């Protein structure tokens, strides 16, 4: 089985790739981002840019499962999520896993939950098999916020 992680070079993506590589199961891991050169084996690095949907066709080709990790960009995130889901469906990915967020609900952008909710709805409407994960607030984010308050750094 080939498992892809889109957004693989970020904090969350790196942790997911590392966990997948640690687990037994005989699967192969494909790490997708705009910087595939940062991926070291045994994962395979592939270029894929959410803002260039045509690049995602090749990035997602041949995957059995794909985890889509949205970017931190609140403005482009809806279009990026939709592009990634469409590309994965077109590429024939058998199961698409979307990293959404707790509090995702129908609301107007740029409210935080809006982009995640739109991604969820698009996935449900279009993917043959899907899983939605809703992250809560990271403990690391709490620590970062607290540190910023103490040091005044932003
Ligand atoms: N719940 C919480 O407390 C919490 C806290 C922090 C973040 N988050 C959310 O969790 C998600 C992941 O956060 P993170 O900290 O892992 O983010 P991050 O470290 O900034 O990583 C973002 C990833 O997305 C990739 N990326 C950015 N723009 C891209 C594009 N146009 N096309 C393809 N890939 C692109 C980056 O790779 P390249 O730049 O190499 O392409 C990187 O792999 C985000 O949605 C963020 O908003 C939640």
XYZ file of N, CA, C and O in Angstrom, residues 49-124:
304
model
N 1.988 21.383 -5.310
C 1.670 22.729 -4.808
C 0.159 22.902 -4.853
O -0.456 22.812 -5.923
N -0.451 23.161 -3.695
C -1.903 23.342 -3.646
C -2.366 24.495 -4.543
O -3.517 24.526 -4.960
N -1.463 25.440 -4.798
C -1.836 26.595 -5.637
C -1.650 26.312 -7.126
O -1.965 27.155 -7.956
N -1.078 25.151 -7.451
C -0.928 24.726 -8.857
C -1.567 23.338 -8.967
O -0.863 22.322 -8.924
N -2.894 23.305 -9.096
C -3.597 22.010 -9.061
C -3.050 20.988 -10.050
O -3.091 19.789 -9.780
N -2.509 21.468 -11.180
C -1.987 20.512 -12.170
C -0.802 19.714 -11.608
O -0.581 18.573 -12.007
N -0.090 20.295 -10.665
C 1.061 19.578 -10.077
C 0.599 18.441 -9.157
O 1.355 17.510 -8.878
N -0.644 18.533 -8.698
C -1.118 17.541 -7.728
C -1.472 16.213 -8.394
O -1.452 15.165 -7.740
N -1.780 16.249 -9.696
C -2.135 15.007 -10.410
C -0.975 14.021 -10.303
O -1.161 12.846 -9.947
N 0.223 14.506 -10.598
C 1.396 13.635 -10.538
C 1.750 13.299 -9.084
O 2.141 12.187 -8.762
N 1.576 14.290 -8.228
C 1.941 14.085 -6.816
C 1.099 12.987 -6.171
O 1.580 12.228 -5.329
N -0.162 12.890 -6.554
C -1.075 11.942 -5.905
C -1.252 10.637 -6.694
O -1.991 9.749 -6.261
N -0.572 10.528 -7.842
C -0.758 9.337 -8.690
C -0.325 8.062 -7.957
O 0.719 8.031 -7.303
N -1.147 7.042 -8.064
C -0.781 5.717 -7.536
C -0.932 5.555 -6.034
O -0.558 4.522 -5.476
N -1.491 6.565 -5.353
C -1.633 6.449 -3.893
C -2.903 5.673 -3.535
O -3.942 5.831 -4.172
N -2.803 4.865 -2.507
C -3.992 4.171 -1.996
C -4.700 5.033 -0.964
O -5.924 5.054 -0.883
N -3.902 5.694 -0.127
C -4.466 6.589 0.887
C -3.689 7.892 0.856
O -2.495 7.905 0.591
N -4.401 8.958 1.200
C -3.736 10.273 1.215
C -4.259 11.079 2.390
O -5.479 11.188 2.593
N -3.338 11.642 3.154
C -3.704 12.602 4.196
C -3.457 14.005 3.655
O -2.330 14.320 3.235
N -4.499 14.814 3.647
C -4.369 16.210 3.209
C -4.276 17.096 4.452
O -5.225 17.177 5.234
N -3.128 17.734 4.603
C -2.941 18.669 5.719
C -3.052 20.082 5.143
O -2.231 20.489 4.309
N -4.064 20.854 5.553
C -4.209 22.214 5.033
C -3.037 23.096 5.454
O -2.365 22.810 6.446
N -2.826 24.164 4.708
C -1.758 25.098 5.064
C -2.268 26.058 6.149
O -3.440 26.041 6.526
N -1.357 26.909 6.604
C -1.728 27.883 7.641
C -2.312 29.150 7.020
O -2.639 30.078 7.737
N -2.450 29.162 5.684
C -2.904 30.372 4.981
C -4.437 30.496 5.038
O -5.149 29.770 4.341
N -4.957 31.395 5.883
C -6.413 31.460 6.056
C -7.147 31.981 4.823
O -8.338 31.719 4.653
N -6.439 32.699 3.949
C -7.091 33.280 2.765
C -7.211 32.247 1.645
O -8.268 32.105 1.031
N -6.132 31.503 1.405
C -6.127 30.580 0.261
C -6.600 29.183 0.644
O -6.732 28.312 -0.213
N -6.845 28.949 1.918
C -7.037 27.573 2.370
C -8.251 26.882 1.747
O -8.190 25.696 1.433
N -9.344 27.594 1.542
C -10.524 26.942 0.956
C -10.193 26.426 -0.442
O -10.411 25.247 -0.763
N -9.660 27.300 -1.287
C -9.335 26.902 -2.663
C -8.298 25.786 -2.662
O -8.379 24.844 -3.467
N -7.334 25.867 -1.770
C -6.291 24.833 -1.714
C -6.885 23.482 -1.321
O -6.564 22.450 -1.920
N -7.758 23.482 -0.319
C -8.354 22.222 0.122
C -9.201 21.604 -0.987
O -9.139 20.392 -1.229
N -9.989 22.430 -1.655
C -10.838 21.933 -2.741
C -9.975 21.376 -3.881
O -10.238 20.295 -4.413
N -8.904 22.103 -4.215
C -8.009 21.643 -5.294
C -7.375 20.304 -4.926
O -7.262 19.402 -5.768
N -6.961 20.179 -3.681
C -6.295 18.927 -3.254
C -7.290 17.757 -3.286
O -6.962 16.670 -3.761
N -8.494 18.000 -2.806
C -9.504 16.928 -2.795
C -9.854 16.530 -4.230
O -9.896 15.339 -4.567
N -10.080 17.512 -5.093
C -10.407 17.209 -6.497
C -9.288 16.403 -7.158
O -9.544 15.435 -7.882
N -8.057 16.816 -6.916
C -6.917 16.123 -7.541
C -6.827 14.687 -7.028
O -6.542 13.763 -7.796
N -7.071 14.499 -5.739
C -6.981 13.150 -5.169
C -8.080 12.253 -5.735
O -7.844 11.092 -6.061
N -9.284 12.807 -5.876
C -10.397 12.024 -6.437
C -10.063 11.643 -7.886
O -10.198 10.478 -8.284
N -9.582 12.634 -8.637
C -9.248 12.373 -10.049
C -8.128 11.350 -10.183
O -8.108 10.555 -11.118
N -7.180 11.395 -9.235
C -6.032 10.462 -9.293
C -6.440 9.050 -8.870
O -5.640 8.124 -8.951
N -7.658 8.906 -8.378
C -8.134 7.563 -8.005
C -7.662 7.104 -6.636
O -7.624 5.896 -6.359
N -7.309 8.066 -5.765
C -6.905 7.685 -4.398
C -8.094 7.001 -3.723
O -9.208 7.535 -3.727
N -7.829 5.842 -3.132
C -8.959 5.035 -2.653
C -9.571 5.593 -1.375
O -10.771 5.502 -1.154
N -8.728 6.144 -0.508
C -9.267 6.737 0.724
C -8.559 8.064 0.988
O -7.327 8.130 1.037
N -9.354 9.101 1.153
C -8.795 10.437 1.369
C -9.097 10.856 2.808
O -10.253 10.834 3.249
N -8.038 11.214 3.505
C -8.160 11.632 4.906
C -7.891 13.138 4.962
O -6.857 13.601 4.478
N -8.825 13.871 5.516
C -8.700 15.338 5.542
C -8.499 15.804 6.983
O -9.297 15.464 7.868
N -7.422 16.557 7.196
C -7.158 17.088 8.529
C -7.954 18.376 8.712
O -7.571 19.428 8.216
N -9.070 18.227 9.392
C -9.909 19.384 9.667
C -9.631 19.855 11.098
O -8.613 19.496 11.686
N -10.519 20.674 11.617
C -10.264 21.224 12.950
C -11.538 21.227 13.777
O -12.647 21.409 13.251
N -11.359 21.035 15.081
C -12.496 21.126 15.998
C -13.121 22.507 15.831
O -12.399 23.500 15.655
N -14.434 22.563 15.828
C -15.107 23.858 15.669
C -15.422 24.173 14.214
O -15.987 25.229 13.922
N -15.072 23.243 13.288
C -15.419 23.466 11.884
C -16.938 23.528 11.769
O -17.635 22.645 12.261
N -17.452 24.581 11.190
C -18.897 24.697 11.028
C -19.213 25.689 9.923
O -18.342 26.443 9.486
N -20.480 25.660 9.521
C -20.900 26.538 8.433
C -20.879 27.976 8.927
O -21.688 28.363 9.778
N -19.947 28.733 8.411
C -19.858 30.148 8.750
C -19.113 30.844 7.628
O -18.545 30.211 6.752
N -19.176 32.153 7.648
C -18.562 32.920 6.559
C -17.064 33.059 6.785
O -16.610 33.211 7.911
N -16.322 33.013 5.667
C -14.902 33.308 5.761
C -14.723 34.786 6.106
O -15.595 35.579 5.740
N -13.691 35.202 6.799
C -12.505 34.406 7.139
C -12.584 33.742 8.512
O -11.538 33.448 9.080
N -13.772 33.488 9.039
C -13.855 32.799 10.327
C -13.054 31.501 10.258
O -13.039 30.825 9.223
N -12.395 31.175 11.350
C -11.438 30.061 11.353
C -12.060 28.739 10.909
O -11.451 27.964 10.166
N -13.309 28.489 11.341
C -13.920 27.194 11.035
C -14.394 27.069 9.601
O -14.645 25.955 9.122
N -14.519 28.189 8.890
C -15.149 28.172 7.564
C -14.383 27.326 6.557
O -14.970 26.507 5.843
N -13.057 27.524 6.484
C -12.292 26.820 5.450
C -12.284 25.321 5.729
O -12.331 24.503 4.800
N -12.218 24.956 6.982
C -12.212 23.526 7.312
C -13.583 22.915 6.995
O -13.676 21.816 6.463
N -14.649 23.636 7.316
C -15.993 23.128 7.051
C -16.217 22.944 5.552
O -16.746 21.916 5.108
N -15.785 23.916 4.763
C -15.960 23.791 3.300
C -15.176 22.605 2.759
O -15.630 21.892 1.873
N -13.984 22.394 3.291
C -13.187 21.229 2.889
C -13.903 19.938 3.240
O -14.009 19.024 2.415
N -14.422 19.865 4.438
C -15.147 18.663 4.876
C -16.319 18.375 3.936
O -16.528 17.245 3.499
N -17.112 19.416 3.663
C -18.307 19.238 2.828
C -17.942 18.787 1.418
O -18.602 17.921 0.833
N -16.869 19.367 0.880
C -16.449 18.999 -0.472
C -15.969 17.549 -0.498
O -16.265 16.804 -1.436
N -15.266 17.159 0.539
C -14.771 15.779 0.626
C -15.944 14.795 0.671
O -15.981 13.813 -0.073
N -16.898 15.078 1.549
C -18.055 14.180 1.706
C -18.810 14.044 0.380
O -19.264 12.966 0.003
